[in-house]
Amino acid sequence: MIIGLDMMGGDFAPLEAVKGIQLYLSETDSPATLFLTGDEAQINPLLQEYNIPADRVKVVHAPQVIDMHEHPTKALKEKQQSSIAVGFHLLASGKTEAFISAGNTGAMLVGAMYSIKAIEGVQRPTISTIIPKEDGKTGLLLDVGLNADCKPENLNQFAILGSLYAQHILGITNPRVALLNIGEEEGKGNILAQNTYPLLKENSQINFTGNIEGRDVLEDKADVMVCEGFTGNVILKMAESIYDITHRKEIKHEYFDRFNFELYGGTPVLGVAKPVIIGHGISHAKAFSNMIKVAQKMIETDLMSKMKQSFVG
């Protein structure tokens, strides 16, 4: 198994990426081989300093870096030797089986859509986030920002993709799928919600349990919560602020600790043909380590094939 990792993406690159590799190798019994894209002159001394075994990694020199504020499409086109562009080239040509970066989110999404492409039948890929439930379980919320405007058919597909991810990666048997709405009763909500409900209700590929409200998101009412990316992103950013506020005010509780995004690594792009994982720009070692673990699990469970099968015909 070979996983590609962008070493130059993120605010603390490449140091935290190297620390993340060290952590991953120390915690994994059968680790994947890692292809590291980035500037050799910066990466190699850190690999030596942190005693990363040479047989576990291969540095693929990429002298250019796509900055966080660069235009994604323009940057990918003009910077063919950037760590992200080289990473996608390795993935598209089959030299790696997954690609991870905490760099320019837009460039990662453009790369995923155009060099890897969507699974046939998927109208729009989506991104999700893990939601810590009060009872210790975890839920999945999607979309969280890739698709701000959606059609009912998009949400219906998100439900299938999210359900498969919850089943195979989070280990939830027969995950309960719910539509995020402003009321529990059928017929509630805006035009999008009203038109999505019957599609989810008739979808035999998911275990649809109805509508949930905002107050149910952190309760154990559903395993997969579906909404358009505008609403999902608002919830995601608010959830991130819960961790920041409790941290600053030194409010100690194990539940609030679970809002730390580093515990979950990054956001997989669901609905594209190969595993692509986007990390937070402020990712540290733990986040990098967990992103590699998620990528490994996506490959081991053959999740992409299962998703492809769901959209055949």
mmCIF file of C-alpha atoms in Angstrom:
data_model
loop_
_atom_site.group_PDB
_atom_site.id
_atom_site.type_symbol
_atom_site.label_atom_id
_atom_site.label_comp_id
_atom_site.label_asym_id
_atom_site.label_seq_id
_atom_site.Cartn_x
_atom_site.Cartn_y
_atom_site.Cartn_z
ATOM 1 C CA MET A 1 0.000 0.000 0.000
ATOM 2 C CA ILE A 2 1.373 3.399 -1.012
ATOM 3 C CA ILE A 3 -0.064 6.679 0.276
ATOM 4 C CA GLY A 4 0.980 10.103 -1.033
ATOM 5 C CA LEU A 5 1.500 12.957 1.430
ATOM 6 C CA ASP A 6 2.034 16.624 0.572
ATOM 7 C CA MET A 7 4.859 17.723 2.890
ATOM 8 C CA MET A 8 4.607 21.433 2.055
ATOM 9 C CA GLY A 9 0.909 21.995 2.786
ATOM 10 C CA GLY A 10 -0.202 23.653 6.012
ATOM 11 C CA ASP A 11 1.016 26.393 8.334
ATOM 12 C CA PHE A 12 3.601 24.189 10.066
ATOM 13 C CA ALA A 13 4.997 22.336 7.058
ATOM 14 C CA PRO A 14 7.097 20.311 6.679
ATOM 15 C CA LEU A 15 8.008 19.858 10.377
ATOM 16 C CA GLU A 16 4.575 18.783 11.684
ATOM 17 C CA ALA A 17 4.093 16.452 8.704
ATOM 18 C CA VAL A 18 7.371 14.692 9.603
ATOM 19 C CA LYS A 19 6.330 14.482 13.269
ATOM 20 C CA GLY A 20 3.006 13.060 12.083
ATOM 21 C CA ILE A 21 4.781 10.378 10.067
ATOM 22 C CA GLN A 22 6.852 9.469 13.135
ATOM 23 C CA LEU A 23 3.667 9.197 15.225
ATOM 24 C CA TYR A 24 1.870 7.138 12.556
ATOM 25 C CA LEU A 25 4.774 4.674 12.211
ATOM 26 C CA SER A 26 5.025 4.268 15.994
ATOM 27 C CA GLU A 27 1.297 3.514 16.344
ATOM 28 C CA THR A 28 0.670 1.298 13.291
ATOM 29 C CA ASP A 29 1.465 -2.418 13.098
ATOM 30 C CA SER A 30 1.428 -2.692 9.291
ATOM 31 C CA PRO A 31 2.146 0.827 8.032
ATOM 32 C CA ALA A 32 1.806 1.872 4.419
ATOM 33 C CA THR A 33 4.741 3.127 2.375
ATOM 34 C CA LEU A 34 4.574 6.922 2.126
ATOM 35 C CA PHE A 35 5.470 8.925 -0.985
ATOM 36 C CA LEU A 36 6.335 12.415 0.243
ATOM 37 C CA THR A 37 5.998 15.280 -2.236
ATOM 38 C CA GLY A 38 7.896 18.505 -1.580
ATOM 39 C CA ASP A 39 11.276 20.187 -1.364
ATOM 40 C CA GLU A 40 13.995 17.571 -0.723
ATOM 41 C CA ALA A 41 16.300 20.148 0.874
ATOM 42 C CA GLN A 42 13.720 20.845 3.586
ATOM 43 C CA ILE A 43 12.329 17.331 3.993
ATOM 44 C CA ASN A 44 15.415 15.080 4.087
ATOM 45 C CA PRO A 45 17.158 16.686 7.114
ATOM 46 C CA LEU A 46 13.915 16.432 9.121
ATOM 47 C CA LEU A 47 13.433 12.773 8.172
ATOM 48 C CA GLN A 48 16.949 12.085 9.502
ATOM 49 C CA GLU A 49 16.427 14.185 12.628
ATOM 50 C CA TYR A 50 13.230 12.294 13.517
ATOM 51 C CA ASN A 51 14.706 8.879 12.611
ATOM 52 C CA ILE A 52 12.151 8.046 9.934
ATOM 53 C CA PRO A 53 13.147 4.643 8.460
ATOM 54 C CA ALA A 54 14.280 5.056 4.842
ATOM 55 C CA ASP A 55 12.398 1.931 3.721
ATOM 56 C CA ARG A 56 9.045 3.391 4.817
ATOM 57 C CA VAL A 57 9.196 6.650 2.854
ATOM 58 C CA LYS A 58 10.205 7.911 -0.564
ATOM 59 C CA VAL A 59 10.717 11.621 -1.210
ATOM 60 C CA VAL A 60 9.427 12.804 -4.590
ATOM 61 C CA HIS A 61 11.023 16.185 -5.222
ATOM 62 C CA ALA A 62 8.544 19.001 -5.925
ATOM 63 C CA PRO A 63 10.265 22.405 -5.781
ATOM 64 C CA GLN A 64 7.126 24.549 -5.987
ATOM 65 C CA VAL A 65 4.464 25.263 -3.346
ATOM 66 C CA ILE A 66 0.879 26.427 -3.899
ATOM 67 C CA ASP A 67 0.283 29.164 -1.345
ATOM 68 C CA MET A 68 -2.894 29.152 0.770
ATOM 69 C CA HIS A 69 -4.208 32.314 -0.910
ATOM 70 C CA GLU A 70 -3.471 31.442 -4.541
ATOM 71 C CA HIS A 71 -6.272 30.876 -7.054
ATOM 72 C CA PRO A 72 -6.672 27.056 -7.128
ATOM 73 C CA THR A 73 -7.178 26.389 -10.851
ATOM 74 C CA LYS A 74 -4.594 28.956 -11.954
ATOM 75 C CA ALA A 75 -2.019 27.703 -9.422
ATOM 76 C CA LEU A 76 -2.426 24.033 -10.395
ATOM 77 C CA LYS A 77 -2.047 24.912 -14.066
ATOM 78 C CA GLU A 78 0.982 27.192 -13.609
ATOM 79 C CA LYS A 79 2.732 25.228 -10.856
ATOM 80 C CA GLN A 80 3.039 21.739 -12.363
ATOM 81 C CA GLN A 81 6.011 21.049 -10.063
ATOM 82 C CA SER A 82 4.154 21.974 -6.868
ATOM 83 C CA SER A 83 3.775 19.410 -4.084
ATOM 84 C CA ILE A 84 -0.013 19.226 -4.685
ATOM 85 C CA ALA A 85 0.226 18.893 -8.491
ATOM 86 C CA VAL A 86 2.929 16.208 -8.223
ATOM 87 C CA GLY A 87 0.856 14.410 -5.558
ATOM 88 C CA PHE A 88 -2.179 14.273 -7.837
ATOM 89 C CA HIS A 89 -0.043 13.128 -10.762
ATOM 90 C CA LEU A 90 1.211 10.188 -8.662
ATOM 91 C CA LEU A 91 -2.360 9.320 -7.660
ATOM 92 C CA ALA A 92 -3.816 9.650 -11.167
ATOM 93 C CA SER A 93 -1.040 7.509 -12.680
ATOM 94 C CA GLY A 94 -1.522 4.751 -10.103
ATOM 95 C CA LYS A 95 1.834 5.189 -8.351
ATOM 96 C CA THR A 96 0.001 5.973 -5.098
ATOM 97 C CA GLU A 97 -3.381 4.774 -3.826
ATOM 98 C CA ALA A 98 -4.421 7.871 -1.827
ATOM 99 C CA PHE A 99 -3.342 11.506 -1.465
ATOM 100 C CA ILE A 100 -3.313 13.745 1.611
ATOM 101 C CA SER A 101 -2.626 17.462 1.990
ATOM 102 C CA ALA A 102 -3.193 20.220 4.550
ATOM 103 C CA GLY A 103 -2.432 22.796 1.853
ATOM 104 C CA ASN A 104 -4.638 24.980 -0.349
ATOM 105 C CA THR A 105 -8.157 23.504 0.040
ATOM 106 C CA GLY A 106 -9.356 24.868 -3.300
ATOM 107 C CA ALA A 107 -6.386 23.348 -5.142
ATOM 108 C CA MET A 108 -7.072 19.994 -3.467
ATOM 109 C CA LEU A 109 -10.715 20.084 -4.520
ATOM 110 C CA VAL A 110 -9.884 21.121 -8.100
ATOM 111 C CA GLY A 111 -7.242 18.370 -8.263
ATOM 112 C CA ALA A 112 -9.684 15.783 -6.919
ATOM 113 C CA MET A 113 -12.393 16.778 -9.405
ATOM 114 C CA TYR A 114 -10.248 17.068 -12.522
ATOM 115 C CA SER A 115 -7.300 14.701 -12.159
ATOM 116 C CA ILE A 116 -9.110 11.938 -10.254
ATOM 117 C CA LYS A 117 -12.687 12.703 -11.371
ATOM 118 C CA ALA A 118 -16.012 11.861 -9.782
ATOM 119 C CA ILE A 119 -17.303 8.300 -9.550
ATOM 120 C CA GLU A 120 -19.545 7.685 -12.557
ATOM 121 C CA GLY A 121 -23.096 8.620 -11.604
ATOM 122 C CA VAL A 122 -22.099 10.989 -8.801
ATOM 123 C CA GLN A 123 -23.300 14.470 -9.742
ATOM 124 C CA ARG A 124 -21.281 16.278 -7.093
ATOM 125 C CA PRO A 125 -18.636 14.955 -4.704
ATOM 126 C CA THR A 126 -19.042 16.059 -1.095
ATOM 127 C CA ILE A 127 -17.011 16.660 2.053
ATOM 128 C CA SER A 128 -18.065 15.575 5.535
ATOM 129 C CA THR A 129 -17.057 16.069 9.142
ATOM 130 C CA ILE A 130 -17.193 13.893 12.251
ATOM 131 C CA ILE A 131 -19.636 15.111 14.914
ATOM 132 C CA PRO A 132 -18.940 13.981 18.517
ATOM 133 C CA LYS A 133 -22.177 12.832 20.147
ATOM 134 C CA GLU A 134 -22.919 13.470 23.811
ATOM 135 C CA ASP A 135 -23.140 9.738 24.586
ATOM 136 C CA GLY A 136 -19.628 9.036 23.264
ATOM 137 C CA LYS A 137 -20.649 7.902 19.779
ATOM 138 C CA THR A 138 -19.769 9.724 16.575
ATOM 139 C CA GLY A 139 -21.943 11.004 13.751
ATOM 140 C CA LEU A 140 -21.194 12.211 10.238
ATOM 141 C CA LEU A 141 -22.405 15.551 8.861
ATOM 142 C CA LEU A 142 -22.352 16.300 5.137
ATOM 143 C CA ASP A 143 -22.011 18.456 3.071
ATOM 144 C CA VAL A 144 -19.866 20.872 5.107
ATOM 145 C CA GLY A 145 -18.907 23.456 2.530
ATOM 146 C CA LEU A 146 -18.088 22.019 -0.887
ATOM 147 C CA ASN A 147 -21.622 22.529 -2.242
ATOM 148 C CA ALA A 148 -23.257 25.670 -0.827
ATOM 149 C CA ASP A 149 -26.245 25.350 -3.172
ATOM 150 C CA CYS A 150 -27.751 21.937 -3.803
ATOM 151 C CA LYS A 151 -30.585 20.132 -5.538
ATOM 152 C CA PRO A 152 -32.590 17.379 -3.812
ATOM 153 C CA GLU A 153 -30.807 14.753 -5.969
ATOM 154 C CA ASN A 154 -27.453 15.941 -4.589
ATOM 155 C CA LEU A 155 -28.562 15.474 -0.977
ATOM 156 C CA ASN A 156 -29.932 12.034 -1.853
ATOM 157 C CA GLN A 157 -26.500 11.053 -3.191
ATOM 158 C CA PHE A 158 -24.727 12.573 -0.154
ATOM 159 C CA ALA A 159 -26.888 10.284 1.995
ATOM 160 C CA ILE A 160 -25.621 7.200 0.127
ATOM 161 C CA LEU A 161 -21.959 8.310 0.243
ATOM 162 C CA GLY A 162 -22.192 9.267 3.928
ATOM 163 C CA SER A 163 -23.928 6.017 4.818
ATOM 164 C CA LEU A 164 -21.172 3.945 3.177
ATOM 165 C CA TYR A 165 -18.455 5.981 4.922
ATOM 166 C CA ALA A 166 -20.168 5.608 8.316
ATOM 167 C CA GLN A 167 -20.533 1.873 7.770
ATOM 168 C CA HIS A 168 -17.040 1.000 6.542
ATOM 169 C CA ILE A 169 -14.817 3.659 8.141
ATOM 170 C CA LEU A 170 -16.660 4.537 11.362
ATOM 171 C CA GLY A 171 -17.879 0.952 11.876
ATOM 172 C CA ILE A 172 -21.572 1.819 12.305
ATOM 173 C CA THR A 173 -23.866 -1.056 11.297
ATOM 174 C CA ASN A 174 -26.917 0.056 9.296
ATOM 175 C CA PRO A 175 -26.343 3.790 9.974
ATOM 176 C CA ARG A 176 -29.438 5.928 10.595
ATOM 177 C CA VAL A 177 -29.663 8.705 8.004
ATOM 178 C CA ALA A 178 -31.557 11.919 8.785
ATOM 179 C CA LEU A 179 -32.265 15.166 6.959
ATOM 180 C CA LEU A 180 -31.260 18.294 8.869
ATOM 181 C CA ASN A 181 -34.345 20.510 8.999
ATOM 182 C CA ILE A 182 -36.206 23.157 11.018
ATOM 183 C CA GLY A 183 -38.811 20.695 12.235
ATOM 184 C CA GLU A 184 -39.227 16.948 12.687
ATOM 185 C CA GLU A 185 -42.472 16.550 10.746
ATOM 186 C CA GLU A 186 -42.539 15.586 7.083
ATOM 187 C CA GLY A 187 -43.304 18.614 4.903
ATOM 188 C CA LYS A 188 -41.284 21.019 7.079
ATOM 189 C CA GLY A 189 -38.453 23.266 5.872
ATOM 190 C CA ASN A 190 -37.500 25.193 2.772
ATOM 191 C CA ILE A 191 -38.145 24.009 -0.791
ATOM 192 C CA LEU A 192 -34.889 22.011 -0.839
ATOM 193 C CA ALA A 193 -35.744 20.116 2.363
ATOM 194 C CA GLN A 194 -39.353 19.516 1.322
ATOM 195 C CA ASN A 195 -38.285 18.054 -2.026
ATOM 196 C CA THR A 196 -35.388 16.029 -0.584
ATOM 197 C CA TYR A 197 -37.471 14.229 2.055
ATOM 198 C CA PRO A 198 -39.467 12.004 -0.362
ATOM 199 C CA LEU A 199 -36.271 11.042 -2.235
ATOM 200 C CA LEU A 200 -34.589 9.905 0.997
ATOM 201 C CA LYS A 201 -37.773 8.140 2.112
ATOM 202 C CA GLU A 202 -37.866 6.096 -1.118
ATOM 203 C CA ASN A 203 -34.109 5.379 -1.198
ATOM 204 C CA SER A 204 -33.665 1.647 -0.524
ATOM 205 C CA GLN A 205 -29.855 2.022 -0.153
ATOM 206 C CA ILE A 206 -30.103 3.951 3.120
ATOM 207 C CA ASN A 207 -31.773 3.593 6.514
ATOM 208 C CA PHE A 208 -33.704 6.886 6.471
ATOM 209 C CA THR A 209 -35.209 7.864 9.824
ATOM 210 C CA GLY A 210 -36.730 11.271 9.002
ATOM 211 C CA ASN A 211 -35.928 14.872 9.893
ATOM 212 C CA ILE A 212 -33.736 16.064 12.751
ATOM 213 C CA GLU A 213 -33.410 19.618 14.106
ATOM 214 C CA GLY A 214 -30.330 21.592 15.107
ATOM 215 C CA ARG A 215 -30.689 20.539 18.741
ATOM 216 C CA ASP A 216 -30.413 16.879 17.707
ATOM 217 C CA VAL A 217 -27.028 17.219 15.966
ATOM 218 C CA LEU A 218 -25.024 16.533 19.134
ATOM 219 C CA GLU A 219 -27.546 13.977 20.451
ATOM 220 C CA ASP A 220 -27.698 10.349 19.344
ATOM 221 C CA LYS A 221 -30.654 10.847 16.987
ATOM 222 C CA ALA A 222 -28.897 9.942 13.717
ATOM 223 C CA ASP A 223 -25.560 8.610 12.473
ATOM 224 C CA VAL A 224 -25.481 10.422 9.123
ATOM 225 C CA MET A 225 -26.893 13.951 8.977
ATOM 226 C CA VAL A 226 -27.502 15.385 5.521
ATOM 227 C CA CYS A 227 -27.715 19.050 4.528
ATOM 228 C CA GLU A 228 -26.439 21.450 1.859
ATOM 229 C CA GLY A 229 -22.931 22.862 2.330
ATOM 230 C CA PHE A 230 -24.013 26.315 3.498
ATOM 231 C CA THR A 231 -25.774 24.978 6.599
ATOM 232 C CA GLY A 232 -23.155 22.270 7.130
ATOM 233 C CA ASN A 233 -20.278 24.728 7.070
ATOM 234 C CA VAL A 234 -21.996 26.991 9.622
ATOM 235 C CA ILE A 235 -22.391 23.996 11.969
ATOM 236 C CA LEU A 236 -18.799 22.840 11.350
ATOM 237 C CA LYS A 237 -17.322 26.269 12.164
ATOM 238 C CA MET A 238 -19.497 26.585 15.268
ATOM 239 C CA ALA A 239 -18.402 23.120 16.427
ATOM 240 C CA GLU A 240 -14.748 24.151 15.970
ATOM 241 C CA SER A 241 -15.385 27.264 18.090
ATOM 242 C CA ILE A 242 -16.744 25.087 20.927
ATOM 243 C CA TYR A 243 -13.315 23.471 21.239
ATOM 244 C CA ASP A 244 -11.497 26.816 20.990
ATOM 245 C CA ILE A 245 -13.695 28.508 23.619
ATOM 246 C CA THR A 246 -13.560 25.648 26.138
ATOM 247 C CA HIS A 247 -9.794 25.446 25.590
ATOM 248 C CA ARG A 248 -9.278 29.184 26.174
ATOM 249 C CA LYS A 249 -11.510 29.247 29.238
ATOM 250 C CA GLU A 250 -9.857 26.055 30.549
ATOM 251 C CA ILE A 251 -13.169 24.227 30.798
ATOM 252 C CA LYS A 252 -11.990 20.668 31.224
ATOM 253 C CA HIS A 253 -14.301 17.895 30.077
ATOM 254 C CA GLU A 254 -13.608 14.847 27.948
ATOM 255 C CA TYR A 255 -16.646 15.625 25.771
ATOM 256 C CA PHE A 256 -15.313 19.036 24.742
ATOM 257 C CA ASP A 257 -11.905 17.471 24.059
ATOM 258 C CA ARG A 258 -13.578 15.407 21.327
ATOM 259 C CA PHE A 259 -14.260 18.592 19.345
ATOM 260 C CA ASN A 260 -10.540 18.821 18.569
ATOM 261 C CA PHE A 261 -10.388 18.314 14.774
ATOM 262 C CA GLU A 262 -6.895 16.802 15.082
ATOM 263 C CA LEU A 263 -8.421 13.629 16.524
ATOM 264 C CA TYR A 264 -10.128 12.935 13.195
ATOM 265 C CA GLY A 265 -7.345 14.024 10.872
ATOM 266 C CA GLY A 266 -8.901 15.571 7.802
ATOM 267 C CA THR A 267 -11.888 15.614 5.505
ATOM 268 C CA PRO A 268 -12.161 12.918 2.835
ATOM 269 C CA VAL A 269 -13.618 13.990 -0.509
ATOM 270 C CA LEU A 270 -16.455 11.492 -0.969
ATOM 271 C CA GLY A 271 -17.647 10.646 -4.454
ATOM 272 C CA VAL A 272 -14.316 10.807 -6.298
ATOM 273 C CA ALA A 273 -12.674 7.672 -7.702
ATOM 274 C CA LYS A 274 -9.698 7.497 -5.293
ATOM 275 C CA PRO A 275 -9.124 8.499 -1.642
ATOM 276 C CA VAL A 276 -8.284 12.210 -1.310
ATOM 277 C CA ILE A 277 -8.050 13.713 2.179
ATOM 278 C CA ILE A 278 -7.906 17.440 2.902
ATOM 279 C CA GLY A 279 -6.375 18.568 6.192
ATOM 280 C CA HIS A 280 -6.849 21.754 8.186
ATOM 281 C CA GLY A 281 -4.217 24.410 7.470
ATOM 282 C CA ILE A 282 -3.264 24.440 11.163
ATOM 283 C CA SER A 283 -2.735 20.675 11.351
ATOM 284 C CA HIS A 284 -0.125 19.356 13.757
ATOM 285 C CA ALA A 285 1.449 15.908 14.069
ATOM 286 C CA LYS A 286 -1.657 14.154 15.477
ATOM 287 C CA ALA A 287 -3.802 15.380 12.581
ATOM 288 C CA PHE A 288 -1.267 14.210 9.966
ATOM 289 C CA SER A 289 -0.984 10.815 11.648
ATOM 290 C CA ASN A 290 -4.768 10.404 11.744
ATOM 291 C CA MET A 291 -5.151 11.494 8.105
ATOM 292 C CA ILE A 292 -2.761 8.731 7.054
ATOM 293 C CA LYS A 293 -4.738 6.221 9.175
ATOM 294 C CA VAL A 294 -8.036 7.253 7.554
ATOM 295 C CA ALA A 295 -6.503 6.945 4.068
ATOM 296 C CA GLN A 296 -5.173 3.481 4.973
ATOM 297 C CA LYS A 297 -8.605 2.384 6.213
ATOM 298 C CA MET A 298 -10.287 3.690 3.038
ATOM 299 C CA ILE A 299 -7.893 1.579 0.961
ATOM 300 C CA GLU A 300 -8.149 -1.519 3.196
ATOM 301 C CA THR A 301 -11.976 -1.508 3.166
ATOM 302 C CA ASP A 302 -12.021 -0.865 -0.607
ATOM 303 C CA LEU A 303 -14.498 1.942 0.078
ATOM 304 C CA MET A 304 -14.235 3.480 -3.385
ATOM 305 C CA SER A 305 -15.342 0.226 -5.077
ATOM 306 C CA LYS A 306 -18.308 -0.015 -2.720
ATOM 307 C CA MET A 307 -19.267 3.558 -3.596
ATOM 308 C CA LYS A 308 -18.917 2.844 -7.323
ATOM 309 C CA GLN A 309 -21.224 -0.177 -6.984
ATOM 310 C CA SER A 310 -23.890 2.016 -5.349
ATOM 311 C CA PHE A 311 -24.041 4.249 -8.418
ATOM 312 C CA VAL A 312 -24.028 1.590 -11.127
ATOM 313 C CA GLY A 313 -26.950 2.196 -13.455
#
